[in-house]
């Protein structure tokens, strides 16, 4: 399932239930309430206000 909706000001792409939001070249993926941000190949995961980095 691939859906593209132009709600809000940012392009939001729904792929297989995952919400991918592109903001200023940063890829933010919402998975099960967890916010995963892809920045320069670094994956930043925000969980309950805590930030986790994974390479």
C-alpha atoms as a PDB file:
ATOM      1  CA  UNK A   1       0.000   0.000   0.000  1.00  0.00           C
ATOM      2  CA  UNK A   2       1.475   3.325  -1.051  1.00  0.00           C
ATOM      3  CA  UNK A   3      -0.265   6.576  -0.243  1.00  0.00           C
ATOM      4  CA  UNK A   4       0.912  10.135  -0.627  1.00  0.00           C
ATOM      5  CA  UNK A   5      -0.882  12.949   1.111  1.00  0.00           C
ATOM      6  CA  UNK A   6       0.027  16.617   1.051  1.00  0.00           C
ATOM      7  CA  UNK A   7      -1.494  17.428   4.423  1.00  0.00           C
ATOM      8  CA  UNK A   8       0.312  19.988   6.560  1.00  0.00           C
ATOM      9  CA  UNK A   9       3.239  21.742   4.881  1.00  0.00           C
ATOM     10  CA  UNK A  10       5.494  18.712   4.712  1.00  0.00           C
ATOM     11  CA  UNK A  11       5.239  15.827   2.258  1.00  0.00           C
ATOM     12  CA  UNK A  12       3.948  12.865   4.239  1.00  0.00           C
ATOM     13  CA  UNK A  13       4.255   9.434   2.703  1.00  0.00           C
ATOM     14  CA  UNK A  14       2.477   6.400   4.101  1.00  0.00           C
ATOM     15  CA  UNK A  15       4.286   3.174   3.186  1.00  0.00           C
ATOM     16  CA  UNK A  16       3.068  -0.127   4.589  1.00  0.00           C
ATOM     17  CA  UNK A  17       1.671   1.564   7.664  1.00  0.00           C
ATOM     18  CA  UNK A  18       4.887   3.515   8.243  1.00  0.00           C
ATOM     19  CA  UNK A  19       4.590   7.274   8.176  1.00  0.00           C
ATOM     20  CA  UNK A  20       7.558   8.917   6.503  1.00  0.00           C
ATOM     21  CA  UNK A  21       7.746  12.683   6.749  1.00  0.00           C
ATOM     22  CA  UNK A  22      10.362  14.626   4.800  1.00  0.00           C
ATOM     23  CA  UNK A  23      11.254  17.883   6.579  1.00  0.00           C
ATOM     24  CA  UNK A  24      14.081  20.069   5.304  1.00  0.00           C
ATOM     25  CA  UNK A  25      15.795  17.066   3.771  1.00  0.00           C
ATOM     26  CA  UNK A  26      15.497  15.072   6.986  1.00  0.00           C
ATOM     27  CA  UNK A  27      13.564  11.852   6.841  1.00  0.00           C
ATOM     28  CA  UNK A  28      11.331  11.304   9.852  1.00  0.00           C
ATOM     29  CA  UNK A  29       9.655   7.936  10.138  1.00  0.00           C
ATOM     30  CA  UNK A  30       6.856   7.300  12.597  1.00  0.00           C
ATOM     31  CA  UNK A  31       6.816   3.616  13.591  1.00  0.00           C
ATOM     32  CA  UNK A  32       4.532   2.373  16.349  1.00  0.00           C
ATOM     33  CA  UNK A  33       4.585   5.775  18.001  1.00  0.00           C
ATOM     34  CA  UNK A  34       8.389   5.927  17.842  1.00  0.00           C
ATOM     35  CA  UNK A  35       9.912   8.766  15.882  1.00  0.00           C
ATOM     36  CA  UNK A  36      12.903   7.728  13.814  1.00  0.00           C
ATOM     37  CA  UNK A  37      14.853  10.503  12.130  1.00  0.00           C
ATOM     38  CA  UNK A  38      17.386   9.750   9.406  1.00  0.00           C
ATOM     39  CA  UNK A  39      20.107  12.429   9.298  1.00  0.00           C
ATOM     40  CA  UNK A  40      23.225  11.947   7.199  1.00  0.00           C
ATOM     41  CA  UNK A  41      22.912   8.160   7.422  1.00  0.00           C
ATOM     42  CA  UNK A  42      22.634   8.414  11.217  1.00  0.00           C
ATOM     43  CA  UNK A  43      19.424   7.082  12.631  1.00  0.00           C
ATOM     44  CA  UNK A  44      18.083   9.100  15.528  1.00  0.00           C
ATOM     45  CA  UNK A  45      15.254   7.510  17.443  1.00  0.00           C
ATOM     46  CA  UNK A  46      13.206   9.621  19.811  1.00  0.00           C
ATOM     47  CA  UNK A  47      11.454   7.501  22.449  1.00  0.00           C
ATOM     48  CA  UNK A  48       9.561   9.207  25.257  1.00  0.00           C
ATOM     49  CA  UNK A  49      11.668  12.325  24.842  1.00  0.00           C
ATOM     50  CA  UNK A  50      14.924  10.341  24.996  1.00  0.00           C
ATOM     51  CA  UNK A  51      17.123  10.310  21.937  1.00  0.00           C
ATOM     52  CA  UNK A  52      18.967   7.207  20.780  1.00  0.00           C
ATOM     53  CA  UNK A  53      21.611   7.195  18.053  1.00  0.00           C
ATOM     54  CA  UNK A  54      22.436   4.210  15.893  1.00  0.00           C
ATOM     55  CA  UNK A  55      24.878   4.087  12.989  1.00  0.00           C
END
